[in-house]
PDB file of C-alpha atoms in Angstrom:
ATOM      1  CA  MET A   1     -48.688 -20.168  32.861  1.00 44.00           C
ATOM      2  CA  SER A   2     -45.904 -22.054  34.633  1.00 41.00           C
ATOM      3  CA  SER A   3     -43.004 -20.206  36.240  1.00 42.00           C
ATOM      4  CA  GLU A   4     -40.669 -22.035  33.835  1.00 43.00           C
ATOM      5  CA  GLY A   5     -42.686 -20.822  30.848  1.00 43.00           C
ATOM      6  CA  SER A   6     -42.693 -17.324  32.303  1.00 40.00           C
ATOM      7  CA  LYS A   7     -38.888 -17.365  32.553  1.00 41.00           C
ATOM      8  CA  GLU A   8     -38.559 -18.525  28.936  1.00 41.00           C
ATOM      9  CA  THR A   9     -40.890 -15.757  27.792  1.00 41.00           C
ATOM     10  CA  LYS A  10     -38.879 -13.123  29.622  1.00 39.00           C
ATOM     11  CA  SER A  11     -35.666 -14.517  28.158  1.00 41.00           C
ATOM     12  CA  ASP A  12     -37.105 -14.441  24.649  1.00 41.00           C
ATOM     13  CA  MET A  13     -38.316 -10.862  25.157  1.00 35.00           C
ATOM     14  CA  HIS A  14     -34.888  -9.805  26.361  1.00 40.00           C
ATOM     15  CA  SER A  15     -33.293 -11.431  23.312  1.00 40.00           C
ATOM     16  CA  LEU A  16     -35.658  -9.606  21.003  1.00 37.00           C
ATOM     17  CA  ALA A  17     -35.006  -6.333  22.793  1.00 37.00           C
ATOM     18  CA  VAL A  18     -31.260  -6.765  22.337  1.00 40.00           C
ATOM     19  CA  GLU A  19     -31.549  -7.695  18.656  1.00 42.00           C
ATOM     20  CA  ARG A  20     -34.256  -5.211  17.696  1.00 40.00           C
ATOM     21  CA  PRO A  21     -31.912  -2.276  16.919  1.00 47.00           C
ATOM     22  CA  MET A  22     -30.048  -4.417  14.363  1.00 45.00           C
ATOM     23  CA  HIS A  23     -33.281  -5.701  12.837  1.00 46.00           C
ATOM     24  CA  ARG A  24     -34.597  -2.162  12.599  1.00 52.00           C
ATOM     25  CA  LEU A  25     -31.450  -0.899  10.867  1.00 56.00           C
ATOM     26  CA  ASN A  26     -31.657  -0.955   7.069  1.00 68.00           C
ATOM     27  CA  LEU A  27     -28.282  -2.270   5.893  1.00 71.00           C
ATOM     28  CA  ASN A  28     -28.580   0.013   2.858  1.00 79.00           C
ATOM     29  CA  LEU A  29     -27.578   2.749   5.328  1.00 85.00           C
ATOM     30  CA  LEU A  30     -24.017   1.414   5.075  1.00 86.00           C
ATOM     31  CA  TYR A  31     -23.613   3.267   1.792  1.00 86.00           C
ATOM     32  CA  PRO A  32     -24.659   6.725   3.069  1.00 88.00           C
ATOM     33  CA  LEU A  33     -22.730   6.074   6.314  1.00 90.00           C
ATOM     34  CA  HIS A  34     -19.559   5.349   4.337  1.00 88.00           C
ATOM     35  CA  ALA A  35     -20.103   8.464   2.216  1.00 87.00           C
ATOM     36  CA  ILE A  36     -20.817  10.698   5.231  1.00 88.00           C
ATOM     37  CA  LEU A  37     -17.653   9.541   7.020  1.00 89.00           C
ATOM     38  CA  HIS A  38     -15.426  10.194   3.987  1.00 86.00           C
ATOM     39  CA  ALA A  39     -16.972  13.163   2.147  1.00 85.00           C
ATOM     40  CA  PRO A  40     -16.196  16.781   3.135  1.00 84.00           C
ATOM     41  CA  THR A  41     -19.884  17.809   3.171  1.00 85.00           C
ATOM     42  CA  LEU A  42     -23.289  16.171   3.407  1.00 85.00           C
ATOM     43  CA  THR A  43     -24.078  17.405  -0.094  1.00 85.00           C
ATOM     44  CA  GLU A  44     -20.971  15.731  -1.503  1.00 85.00           C
ATOM     45  CA  ALA A  45     -21.805  12.558   0.436  1.00 85.00           C
ATOM     46  CA  GLY A  46     -25.251  12.534  -1.214  1.00 86.00           C
ATOM     47  CA  ARG A  47     -23.708  13.013  -4.648  1.00 85.00           C
ATOM     48  CA  ARG A  48     -21.419  10.010  -4.135  1.00 83.00           C
ATOM     49  CA  VAL A  49     -24.330   7.678  -3.365  1.00 84.00           C
ATOM     50  CA  ARG A  50     -26.803   9.487  -5.668  1.00 84.00           C
ATOM     51  CA  LEU A  51     -29.173  10.569  -2.925  1.00 85.00           C
ATOM     52  CA  SER A  52     -30.891  13.943  -2.566  1.00 86.00           C
ATOM     53  CA  GLN A  53     -30.093  16.372   0.235  1.00 85.00           C
ATOM     54  CA  SER A  54     -33.312  15.492   2.048  1.00 87.00           C
ATOM     55  CA  ALA A  55     -32.692  11.748   1.669  1.00 87.00           C
ATOM     56  CA  MET A  56     -29.168  12.120   3.080  1.00 87.00           C
ATOM     57  CA  SER A  57     -30.457  14.218   5.976  1.00 89.00           C
ATOM     58  CA  HIS A  58     -33.011  11.509   6.722  1.00 89.00           C
ATOM     59  CA  ALA A  59     -30.304   8.814   6.545  1.00 89.00           C
ATOM     60  CA  LEU A  60     -28.075  10.814   8.900  1.00 90.00           C
ATOM     61  CA  ARG A  61     -30.924  11.178  11.412  1.00 91.00           C
ATOM     62  CA  ARG A  62     -31.479   7.412  11.387  1.00 90.00           C
ATOM     63  CA  LEU A  63     -27.749   6.743  11.796  1.00 90.00           C
ATOM     64  CA  ARG A  64     -27.491   9.200  14.679  1.00 91.00           C
ATOM     65  CA  ASP A  65     -30.449   7.515  16.342  1.00 89.00           C
ATOM     66  CA  HIS A  66     -28.887   4.060  15.888  1.00 88.00           C
ATOM     67  CA  PHE A  67     -25.448   5.011  17.216  1.00 89.00           C
ATOM     68  CA  SER A  68     -26.748   7.530  19.795  1.00 91.00           C
ATOM     69  CA  ASP A  69     -24.049   9.878  18.490  1.00 91.00           C
ATOM     70  CA  ASP A  70     -23.962  12.885  16.122  1.00 91.00           C
ATOM     71  CA  LEU A  71     -21.233  11.203  13.989  1.00 91.00           C
ATOM     72  CA  VAL A  72     -20.603  14.532  12.192  1.00 91.00           C
ATOM     73  CA  THR A  73     -20.906  18.118  13.376  1.00 88.00           C
ATOM     74  CA  HIS A  74     -20.743  21.390  11.486  1.00 78.00           C
ATOM     75  CA  SER A  75     -18.888  24.526  12.521  1.00 76.00           C
ATOM     76  CA  GLY A  76     -18.102  27.561  10.402  1.00 71.00           C
ATOM     77  CA  GLY A  77     -19.162  25.771   7.246  1.00 70.00           C
ATOM     78  CA  ASP A  78     -16.800  22.847   7.917  1.00 78.00           C
ATOM     79  CA  GLN A  79     -17.791  19.267   8.710  1.00 80.00           C
ATOM     80  CA  HIS A  80     -16.049  17.487  11.577  1.00 87.00           C
ATOM     81  CA  LEU A  81     -16.294  13.858  12.646  1.00 89.00           C
ATOM     82  CA  THR A  82     -17.001  13.020  16.277  1.00 91.00           C
ATOM     83  CA  PRO A  83     -14.617  10.590  18.007  1.00 90.00           C
ATOM     84  CA  LEU A  84     -17.058   7.760  17.230  1.00 91.00           C
ATOM     85  CA  GLY A  85     -17.295   8.913  13.616  1.00 87.00           C
ATOM     86  CA  MET A  86     -13.492   8.833  13.329  1.00 89.00           C
ATOM     87  CA  ALA A  87     -13.375   5.358  14.884  1.00 87.00           C
ATOM     88  CA  LEU A  88     -16.011   4.087  12.453  1.00 88.00           C
ATOM     89  CA  ARG A  89     -14.211   5.248   9.280  1.00 86.00           C
ATOM     90  CA  THR A  90     -11.752   2.370   9.023  1.00 81.00           C
ATOM     91  CA  GLU A  91     -14.253  -0.248  10.160  1.00 84.00           C
ATOM     92  CA  VAL A  92     -16.949   0.866   7.717  1.00 85.00           C
ATOM     93  CA  ARG A  93     -14.394   0.984   4.904  1.00 81.00           C
ATOM     94  CA  ARG A  94     -13.385  -2.616   5.704  1.00 77.00           C
ATOM     95  CA  VAL A  95     -17.014  -3.760   5.745  1.00 80.00           C
ATOM     96  CA  MET A  96     -17.704  -2.017   2.426  1.00 78.00           C
ATOM     97  CA  GLN A  97     -14.683  -3.688   0.837  1.00 72.00           C
ATOM     98  CA  GLU A  98     -15.890  -7.082   2.009  1.00 72.00           C
ATOM     99  CA  VAL A  99     -19.429  -6.435   0.765  1.00 71.00           C
ATOM    100  CA  GLU A 100     -18.190  -5.279  -2.631  1.00 68.00           C
ATOM    101  CA  GLY A 101     -15.757  -8.192  -2.791  1.00 64.00           C
ATOM    102  CA  THR A 102     -18.601 -10.620  -2.067  1.00 65.00           C
ATOM    103  CA  PHE A 103     -20.927  -9.280  -4.751  1.00 64.00           C
ATOM    104  CA  ASN A 104     -18.167  -8.842  -7.336  1.00 59.00           C
ATOM    105  CA  TYR A 105     -16.580 -12.203  -6.575  1.00 57.00           C
ATOM    106  CA  ALA A 106     -16.091 -14.690  -9.374  1.00 55.00           C
ATOM    107  CA  LEU A 107     -14.080 -17.894  -9.315  1.00 59.00           C
ATOM    108  CA  ASP A 108     -13.556 -17.747 -13.058  1.00 71.00           C
ATOM    109  CA  PHE A 109     -10.851 -15.390 -14.298  1.00 82.00           C
ATOM    110  CA  ASP A 110      -9.644 -15.204 -17.875  1.00 89.00           C
ATOM    111  CA  PRO A 111      -6.828 -12.631 -18.191  1.00 92.00           C
ATOM    112  CA  LEU A 112      -7.382 -12.345 -21.943  1.00 92.00           C
ATOM    113  CA  THR A 113     -10.937 -11.054 -21.448  1.00 92.00           C
ATOM    114  CA  ALA A 114     -10.866  -9.625 -17.895  1.00 90.00           C
ATOM    115  CA  THR A 115     -12.025  -6.006 -17.662  1.00 89.00           C
ATOM    116  CA  GLN A 116     -11.398  -5.425 -13.943  1.00 88.00           C
ATOM    117  CA  THR A 117      -9.146  -2.746 -12.499  1.00 91.00           C
ATOM    118  CA  ILE A 118      -6.488  -3.659  -9.947  1.00 94.00           C
ATOM    119  CA  THR A 119      -5.209  -0.870  -7.689  1.00 94.00           C
ATOM    120  CA  ILE A 120      -1.665  -1.248  -6.349  1.00 96.00           C
ATOM    121  CA  ALA A 121       0.195   0.759  -3.714  1.00 95.00           C
ATOM    122  CA  THR A 122       3.959   0.359  -3.539  1.00 92.00           C
ATOM    123  CA  PRO A 123       7.192   2.350  -3.031  1.00 86.00           C
ATOM    124  CA  GLU A 124       8.655   3.936  -6.141  1.00 83.00           C
ATOM    125  CA  ALA A 125      11.649   1.573  -6.334  1.00 81.00           C
ATOM    126  CA  ILE A 126       9.427  -1.530  -6.484  1.00 86.00           C
ATOM    127  CA  GLU A 127       7.178   0.117  -9.061  1.00 87.00           C
ATOM    128  CA  GLN A 128      10.123   0.822 -11.350  1.00 83.00           C
ATOM    129  CA  MET A 129      12.201  -2.320 -11.265  1.00 77.00           C
ATOM    130  CA  LEU A 130       9.648  -5.033 -10.521  1.00 84.00           C
ATOM    131  CA  LEU A 131       6.224  -3.846 -11.639  1.00 89.00           C
ATOM    132  CA  GLY A 132       7.509  -2.164 -14.792  1.00 86.00           C
ATOM    133  CA  PRO A 133       8.223  -5.422 -16.674  1.00 86.00           C
ATOM    134  CA  VAL A 134       5.015  -7.002 -15.328  1.00 91.00           C
ATOM    135  CA  LEU A 135       2.861  -4.113 -16.530  1.00 91.00           C
ATOM    136  CA  ARG A 136       4.509  -4.051 -19.942  1.00 90.00           C
ATOM    137  CA  GLY A 137       3.595  -7.722 -20.370  1.00 90.00           C
ATOM    138  CA  LEU A 138      -0.094  -7.068 -19.731  1.00 92.00           C
ATOM    139  CA  SER A 139      -0.628  -5.689 -23.231  1.00 90.00           C
ATOM    140  CA  ALA A 140      -0.273  -9.230 -24.543  1.00 92.00           C
ATOM    141  CA  ASP A 141      -1.379 -11.365 -21.580  1.00 92.00           C
ATOM    142  CA  ALA A 142      -4.256  -9.270 -20.181  1.00 94.00           C
ATOM    143  CA  PRO A 143      -5.046  -6.564 -22.749  1.00 94.00           C
ATOM    144  CA  THR A 144      -8.287  -5.378 -21.114  1.00 94.00           C
ATOM    145  CA  LEU A 145      -7.150  -5.532 -17.487  1.00 93.00           C
ATOM    146  CA  SER A 146      -6.555  -2.037 -16.053  1.00 93.00           C
ATOM    147  CA  VAL A 147      -3.955  -1.168 -13.425  1.00 94.00           C
ATOM    148  CA  ARG A 148      -4.044   1.898 -11.176  1.00 93.00           C
ATOM    149  CA  MET A 149      -1.003   2.893  -9.126  1.00 93.00           C
ATOM    150  CA  ILE A 150      -1.375   4.991  -5.973  1.00 92.00           C
ATOM    151  CA  PRO A 151       1.317   6.314  -3.592  1.00 87.00           C
ATOM    152  CA  LEU A 152       2.214   4.273  -0.528  1.00 89.00           C
ATOM    153  CA  ASP A 153       2.969   5.990   2.770  1.00 87.00           C
ATOM    154  CA  VAL A 154       5.333   3.455   4.378  1.00 84.00           C
ATOM    155  CA  ASP A 155       4.611   4.984   7.791  1.00 86.00           C
ATOM    156  CA  ALA A 156       0.849   4.448   7.364  1.00 90.00           C
ATOM    157  CA  PRO A 157       0.265   1.788   4.667  1.00 91.00           C
ATOM    158  CA  GLN A 158      -3.297   1.205   5.936  1.00 88.00           C
ATOM    159  CA  ARG A 159      -4.251   4.497   4.282  1.00 87.00           C
ATOM    160  CA  ALA A 160      -3.710   2.936   0.868  1.00 91.00           C
ATOM    161  CA  LEU A 161      -6.283   0.259   1.716  1.00 87.00           C
ATOM    162  CA  ASP A 162      -8.683   2.999   2.805  1.00 82.00           C
ATOM    163  CA  GLN A 163      -8.126   4.609  -0.610  1.00 85.00           C
ATOM    164  CA  GLY A 164      -9.128   1.413  -2.406  1.00 87.00           C
ATOM    165  CA  ALA A 165      -5.827  -0.423  -2.913  1.00 92.00           C
ATOM    166  CA  ASP A 166      -6.298  -4.102  -3.793  1.00 93.00           C
ATOM    167  CA  LEU A 167      -2.623  -4.972  -3.356  1.00 96.00           C
ATOM    168  CA  LEU A 168       0.242  -3.609  -1.266  1.00 96.00           C
ATOM    169  CA  LEU A 169       3.901  -4.237  -2.122  1.00 95.00           C
ATOM    170  CA  LEU A 170       6.130  -3.110   0.748  1.00 91.00           C
ATOM    171  CA  SER A 171       8.878  -4.118   3.154  1.00 89.00           C
ATOM    172  CA  GLU A 172       8.050  -6.747   5.740  1.00 90.00           C
ATOM    173  CA  GLY A 173       8.794  -4.278   8.531  1.00 87.00           C
ATOM    174  CA  ALA A 174       6.046  -1.945   7.296  1.00 89.00           C
ATOM    175  CA  ALA A 175       3.504  -4.706   6.619  1.00 92.00           C
ATOM    176  CA  VAL A 176      -0.062  -4.366   7.909  1.00 92.00           C
ATOM    177  CA  ASP A 177      -1.239  -6.885  10.506  1.00 89.00           C
ATOM    178  CA  ARG A 178      -3.965  -9.440   9.712  1.00 86.00           C
ATOM    179  CA  LEU A 179      -3.623  -9.340   5.919  1.00 91.00           C
ATOM    180  CA  GLU A 180      -2.756 -12.121   3.497  1.00 92.00           C
ATOM    181  CA  THR A 181       1.029 -11.850   3.133  1.00 94.00           C
ATOM    182  CA  LEU A 182       3.425 -13.427   0.650  1.00 94.00           C
ATOM    183  CA  PRO A 183       7.223 -12.777   0.423  1.00 93.00           C
ATOM    184  CA  ILE A 184       8.311 -11.741  -3.084  1.00 91.00           C
ATOM    185  CA  LEU A 185      11.983 -10.672  -2.878  1.00 88.00           C
ATOM    186  CA  ASN A 186      14.929  -9.754  -0.645  1.00 87.00           C
ATOM    187  CA  ASP A 187      16.894  -6.510  -0.962  1.00 87.00           C
ATOM    188  CA  HIS A 188      19.894  -4.792   0.621  1.00 87.00           C
ATOM    189  CA  ALA A 189      21.830  -1.546   0.282  1.00 88.00           C
ATOM    190  CA  SER A 190      24.534  -0.910  -2.301  1.00 92.00           C
ATOM    191  CA  CYS A 191      26.217   2.015  -4.025  1.00 94.00           C
ATOM    192  CA  MET A 192      25.922   3.158  -7.642  1.00 95.00           C
ATOM    193  CA  VAL A 193      28.297   5.315  -9.707  1.00 96.00           C
ATOM    194  CA  TRP A 194      28.685   6.202 -13.379  1.00 95.00           C
ATOM    195  CA  SER A 195      30.691   3.544 -15.217  1.00 93.00           C
ATOM    196  CA  GLY A 196      33.001   6.363 -16.347  1.00 94.00           C
ATOM    197  CA  HIS A 197      33.523   7.665 -12.814  1.00 94.00           C
ATOM    198  CA  PRO A 198      37.175   8.825 -12.523  1.00 91.00           C
ATOM    199  CA  GLU A 199      37.766   6.857  -9.312  1.00 92.00           C
ATOM    200  CA  PHE A 200      35.129   4.093  -9.087  1.00 92.00           C
ATOM    201  CA  GLY A 201      34.030   3.560 -12.688  1.00 89.00           C
ATOM    202  CA  SER A 202      35.354  -0.003 -12.885  1.00 88.00           C
ATOM    203  CA  SER A 203      35.914  -0.602  -9.180  1.00 89.00           C
ATOM    204  CA  ARG A 204      34.324  -3.495  -7.283  1.00 89.00           C
ATOM    205  CA  GLU A 205      34.577  -1.811  -3.876  1.00 92.00           C
ATOM    206  CA  ILE A 206      34.595   1.517  -2.112  1.00 94.00           C
ATOM    207  CA  SER A 207      36.305   2.008   1.253  1.00 94.00           C
ATOM    208  CA  GLU A 208      34.829   3.855   4.213  1.00 93.00           C
ATOM    209  CA  ALA A 209      37.325   6.676   3.748  1.00 94.00           C
ATOM    210  CA  GLN A 210      36.515   6.983   0.041  1.00 95.00           C
ATOM    211  CA  TYR A 211      32.796   6.916   0.819  1.00 95.00           C
ATOM    212  CA  ARG A 212      33.113   9.705   3.369  1.00 94.00           C
ATOM    213  CA  ALA A 213      35.208  11.826   0.977  1.00 95.00           C
ATOM    214  CA  ALA A 214      32.942  11.320  -2.075  1.00 96.00           C
ATOM    215  CA  ARG A 215      30.273  13.660  -3.400  1.00 97.00           C
ATOM    216  CA  HIS A 216      26.835  12.062  -2.986  1.00 97.00           C
ATOM    217  CA  ILE A 217      23.432  12.171  -4.639  1.00 96.00           C
ATOM    218  CA  ALA A 218      20.360  11.081  -2.651  1.00 93.00           C
ATOM    219  CA  PRO A 219      16.608  10.917  -3.302  1.00 88.00           C
ATOM    220  CA  GLN A 220      13.982  12.023  -0.829  1.00 80.00           C
ATOM    221  CA  GLY A 221      13.507   9.364   1.823  1.00 69.00           C
ATOM    222  CA  GLY A 222      16.373   7.087   2.755  1.00 66.00           C
ATOM    223  CA  VAL A 223      17.883   3.618   2.933  1.00 72.00           C
ATOM    224  CA  ARG A 224      17.800   3.065   6.689  1.00 64.00           C
ATOM    225  CA  ALA A 225      15.507   0.050   6.293  1.00 65.00           C
ATOM    226  CA  LEU A 226      18.379  -1.684   4.480  1.00 70.00           C
ATOM    227  CA  LEU A 227      20.959  -1.137   7.204  1.00 65.00           C
ATOM    228  CA  ALA A 228      22.112  -3.920   9.512  1.00 62.00           C
ATOM    229  CA  GLY A 229      20.963  -2.065  12.598  1.00 60.00           C
ATOM    230  CA  ASP A 230      24.374  -0.980  13.886  1.00 64.00           C
ATOM    231  CA  ASP A 231      25.522   2.607  14.411  1.00 78.00           C
ATOM    232  CA  ARG A 232      28.348   2.555  11.855  1.00 81.00           C
ATOM    233  CA  GLY A 233      26.132   2.583   8.799  1.00 83.00           C
ATOM    234  CA  GLU A 234      23.874   5.222  10.338  1.00 84.00           C
ATOM    235  CA  HIS A 235      26.853   7.479  11.085  1.00 87.00           C
ATOM    236  CA  MET A 236      28.229   7.071   7.567  1.00 89.00           C
ATOM    237  CA  LEU A 237      24.914   7.996   5.996  1.00 88.00           C
ATOM    238  CA  LYS A 238      24.642  11.081   8.161  1.00 88.00           C
ATOM    239  CA  ALA A 239      28.262  12.050   7.373  1.00 89.00           C
ATOM    240  CA  ARG A 240      27.722  11.980   3.591  1.00 92.00           C
ATOM    241  CA  LYS A 241      28.379  15.167   1.637  1.00 94.00           C
ATOM    242  CA  ILE A 242      25.141  15.316  -0.346  1.00 94.00           C
ATOM    243  CA  TRP A 243      25.561  17.653  -3.303  1.00 95.00           C
ATOM    244  CA  VAL A 244      22.341  16.767  -5.087  1.00 95.00           C
ATOM    245  CA  ARG A 245      18.981  15.896  -3.505  1.00 93.00           C
ATOM    246  CA  THR A 246      16.473  14.532  -6.032  1.00 92.00           C
ATOM    247  CA  SER A 247      12.702  14.388  -5.751  1.00 87.00           C
ATOM    248  CA  SER A 248      12.560  10.687  -6.638  1.00 85.00           C
ATOM    249  CA  GLN A 249      14.579   7.525  -7.284  1.00 84.00           C
ATOM    250  CA  ALA A 250      13.715   7.708 -10.989  1.00 85.00           C
ATOM    251  CA  THR A 251      15.884  10.778 -11.593  1.00 90.00           C
ATOM    252  CA  LEU A 252      19.039   9.311 -10.028  1.00 92.00           C
ATOM    253  CA  PRO A 253      20.573   7.763 -13.195  1.00 92.00           C
ATOM    254  CA  ALA A 254      19.942  10.783 -15.417  1.00 92.00           C
ATOM    255  CA  ILE A 255      21.899  13.007 -13.026  1.00 95.00           C
ATOM    256  CA  LEU A 256      24.501  10.466 -11.904  1.00 95.00           C
ATOM    257  CA  ILE A 257      25.634   9.393 -15.410  1.00 95.00           C
ATOM    258  CA  GLY A 258      28.453  11.666 -16.510  1.00 95.00           C
ATOM    259  CA  SER A 259      29.194  12.875 -12.968  1.00 96.00           C
ATOM    260  CA  ASP A 260      31.467  11.968 -10.048  1.00 95.00           C
ATOM    261  CA  LEU A 261      28.507  11.457  -7.683  1.00 97.00           C
ATOM    262  CA  VAL A 262      27.846   8.359  -5.562  1.00 97.00           C
ATOM    263  CA  ALA A 263      24.324   7.104  -4.832  1.00 96.00           C
ATOM    264  CA  THR A 264      23.306   4.744  -2.008  1.00 94.00           C
ATOM    265  CA  GLY A 265      20.125   2.711  -2.199  1.00 90.00           C
ATOM    266  CA  SER A 266      18.365  -0.486  -3.228  1.00 88.00           C
ATOM    267  CA  ALA A 267      20.663  -3.119  -4.736  1.00 89.00           C
ATOM    268  CA  TRP A 268      17.724  -4.440  -6.745  1.00 84.00           C
ATOM    269  CA  LEU A 269      16.931  -1.057  -8.253  1.00 88.00           C
ATOM    270  CA  PHE A 270      20.567  -0.177  -8.928  1.00 91.00           C
ATOM    271  CA  GLN A 271      21.218  -3.494 -10.666  1.00 87.00           C
ATOM    272  CA  TYR A 272      18.139  -2.833 -12.783  1.00 85.00           C
ATOM    273  CA  TYR A 273      19.548   0.557 -13.801  1.00 90.00           C
ATOM    274  CA  ALA A 274      22.903  -1.082 -14.578  1.00 89.00           C
ATOM    275  CA  SER A 275      21.186  -3.591 -16.878  1.00 86.00           C
ATOM    276  CA  ILE A 276      19.787  -0.850 -19.150  1.00 88.00           C
ATOM    277  CA  MET A 277      22.226   2.056 -18.607  1.00 91.00           C
ATOM    278  CA  PRO A 278      25.954   2.517 -17.862  1.00 91.00           C
ATOM    279  CA  PRO A 279      26.119   2.772 -14.043  1.00 91.00           C
ATOM    280  CA  ASN A 280      28.439   0.581 -11.977  1.00 92.00           C
ATOM    281  CA  VAL A 281      27.051  -1.055  -8.799  1.00 93.00           C
ATOM    282  CA  ILE A 282      29.402  -1.444  -5.799  1.00 94.00           C
ATOM    283  CA  PRO A 283      28.775  -3.087  -2.407  1.00 92.00           C
ATOM    284  CA  ALA A 284      28.159  -0.558   0.361  1.00 92.00           C
ATOM    285  CA  PRO A 285      31.163  -0.003   2.692  1.00 93.00           C
ATOM    286  CA  PHE A 286      29.057  -0.529   5.823  1.00 89.00           C
ATOM    287  CA  PRO A 287      26.996  -3.411   7.246  1.00 87.00           C
ATOM    288  CA  THR A 288      23.635  -3.951   5.568  1.00 86.00           C
ATOM    289  CA  LYS A 289      20.828  -6.416   6.125  1.00 83.00           C
ATOM    290  CA  GLU A 290      18.508  -8.376   3.876  1.00 84.00           C
ATOM    291  CA  THR A 291      15.104  -6.710   3.760  1.00 86.00           C
ATOM    292  CA  ILE A 292      12.159  -8.854   2.715  1.00 89.00           C
ATOM    293  CA  PHE A 293       9.505  -7.272   0.522  1.00 91.00           C
ATOM    294  CA  VAL A 294       6.024  -8.777   0.617  1.00 94.00           C
ATOM    295  CA  ALA A 295       2.723  -8.628  -1.239  1.00 95.00           C
ATOM    296  CA  GLN A 296      -0.354  -8.056   0.939  1.00 95.00           C
ATOM    297  CA  TRP A 297      -4.082  -8.152   0.276  1.00 94.00           C
ATOM    298  CA  ALA A 298      -7.307  -8.416   2.287  1.00 89.00           C
ATOM    299  CA  ASN A 299      -8.216 -11.730   3.920  1.00 84.00           C
ATOM    300  CA  HIS A 300     -11.661 -11.781   2.365  1.00 80.00           C
ATOM    301  CA  ARG A 301      -9.994 -11.866  -1.070  1.00 84.00           C
ATOM    302  CA  ARG A 302      -7.856 -14.882  -0.222  1.00 82.00           C
ATOM    303  CA  ARG A 303      -9.307 -16.865  -3.143  1.00 81.00           C
ATOM    304  CA  ASP A 304      -9.658 -13.966  -5.585  1.00 87.00           C
ATOM    305  CA  PRO A 305      -8.373 -15.412  -8.889  1.00 89.00           C
ATOM    306  CA  MET A 306      -7.427 -12.008 -10.327  1.00 91.00           C
ATOM    307  CA  LEU A 307      -5.152 -11.184  -7.383  1.00 92.00           C
ATOM    308  CA  ALA A 308      -3.709 -14.706  -7.367  1.00 91.00           C
ATOM    309  CA  TRP A 309      -2.864 -14.413 -11.066  1.00 94.00           C
ATOM    310  CA  PHE A 310      -1.301 -10.959 -10.696  1.00 95.00           C
ATOM    311  CA  VAL A 311       0.777 -11.857  -7.625  1.00 94.00           C
ATOM    312  CA  LYS A 312       2.059 -14.943  -9.424  1.00 93.00           C
ATOM    313  CA  ARG A 313       3.221 -12.701 -12.290  1.00 93.00           C
ATOM    314  CA  ILE A 314       5.135 -10.563  -9.780  1.00 93.00           C
ATOM    315  CA  GLN A 315       6.744 -13.650  -8.233  1.00 90.00           C
ATOM    316  CA  GLU A 316       7.779 -14.921 -11.665  1.00 89.00           C
ATOM    317  CA  GLN A 317       9.360 -11.583 -12.536  1.00 86.00           C
ATOM    318  CA  ALA A 318      11.282 -11.505  -9.248  1.00 85.00           C
ATOM    319  CA  GLY A 319      12.498 -15.065  -9.858  1.00 81.00           C
ATOM    320  CA  ARG A 320      13.732 -14.221 -13.371  1.00 75.00           C
ATOM    321  CA  LEU A 321      15.688 -11.163 -12.327  1.00 64.00           C
ATOM    322  CA  LEU A 322      17.221 -12.030  -8.966  1.00 53.00           C
ATOM    323  CA  PRO A 323      19.933 -14.464 -10.111  1.00 41.00           C
ATOM    324  CA  LYS A 324      21.377 -11.886 -12.507  1.00 44.00           C
ATOM    325  CA  TRP A 325      21.246  -8.993 -10.057  1.00 40.00           C
ATOM    326  CA  VAL A 326      23.045 -10.286  -7.010  1.00 44.00           C
ATOM    327  CA  PRO A 327      26.300  -8.290  -6.870  1.00 44.00           C
TER     328      PRO A 327
END
């Protein structure tokens, strides 16, 4: 055998040695791996993928051998992920989403007969004033399409994707990198009072002094994302005399109507309340900035016709309402 042939043989052997672990790995192990990394116990992981305890134990042994890592350990009856196991959680979730998206993918989408479920994560304000009208219209336009809403942690929106969200609706500043992104609306801060408020019921403005002296109502969270970035607005928010703290945005009108309270928040949401109830919306007495809200979804679902159809409905709703709601 020539020396050249010998070198080629060694190169081929090295290539096979490098690739062998991947060839040996059964890709069906992705399903038990995903379950093991997300379930609290090995038994629960087996239940999720419909495998027996012995089958899951065998799968875990093979996975440990492949990764040269325990992946999960057990102490005092609790299951703990190793550092590699923790690092794999997000990556395996992404791979599983892409695999499921590939096998469930269809270019044809008929909203009148579609039976899919779309899972959406969004802040409460967007859910109320933008998604509400869209979802009500589904009974006629997509009667068999199901929608599932899940909470969105604006400080960690990636978690919603890990929980199975198909679509995120959130501010541009909180958007997740490397996702399909489409702007849907702009928002800014404003104030809202009862239309029968003794001082501001029919007013078109509120001064800084009046704002500081007023009694305020505020939901959990805040409006700092809508500020212009200067200290004046921040100081005024901190100086408010908050008499009522609500658990959500949705309860603001019910408490504010008939009172002398002042609320500060989303101009979009407040104008929506004013269109169906008797509040009065007033520009905030401090600098604010336009905040862009976007829709986001996974890159591998760029051509998903169901998501394209649903996002278009959201855009249409935003386009119908914005001209009437600008203070």
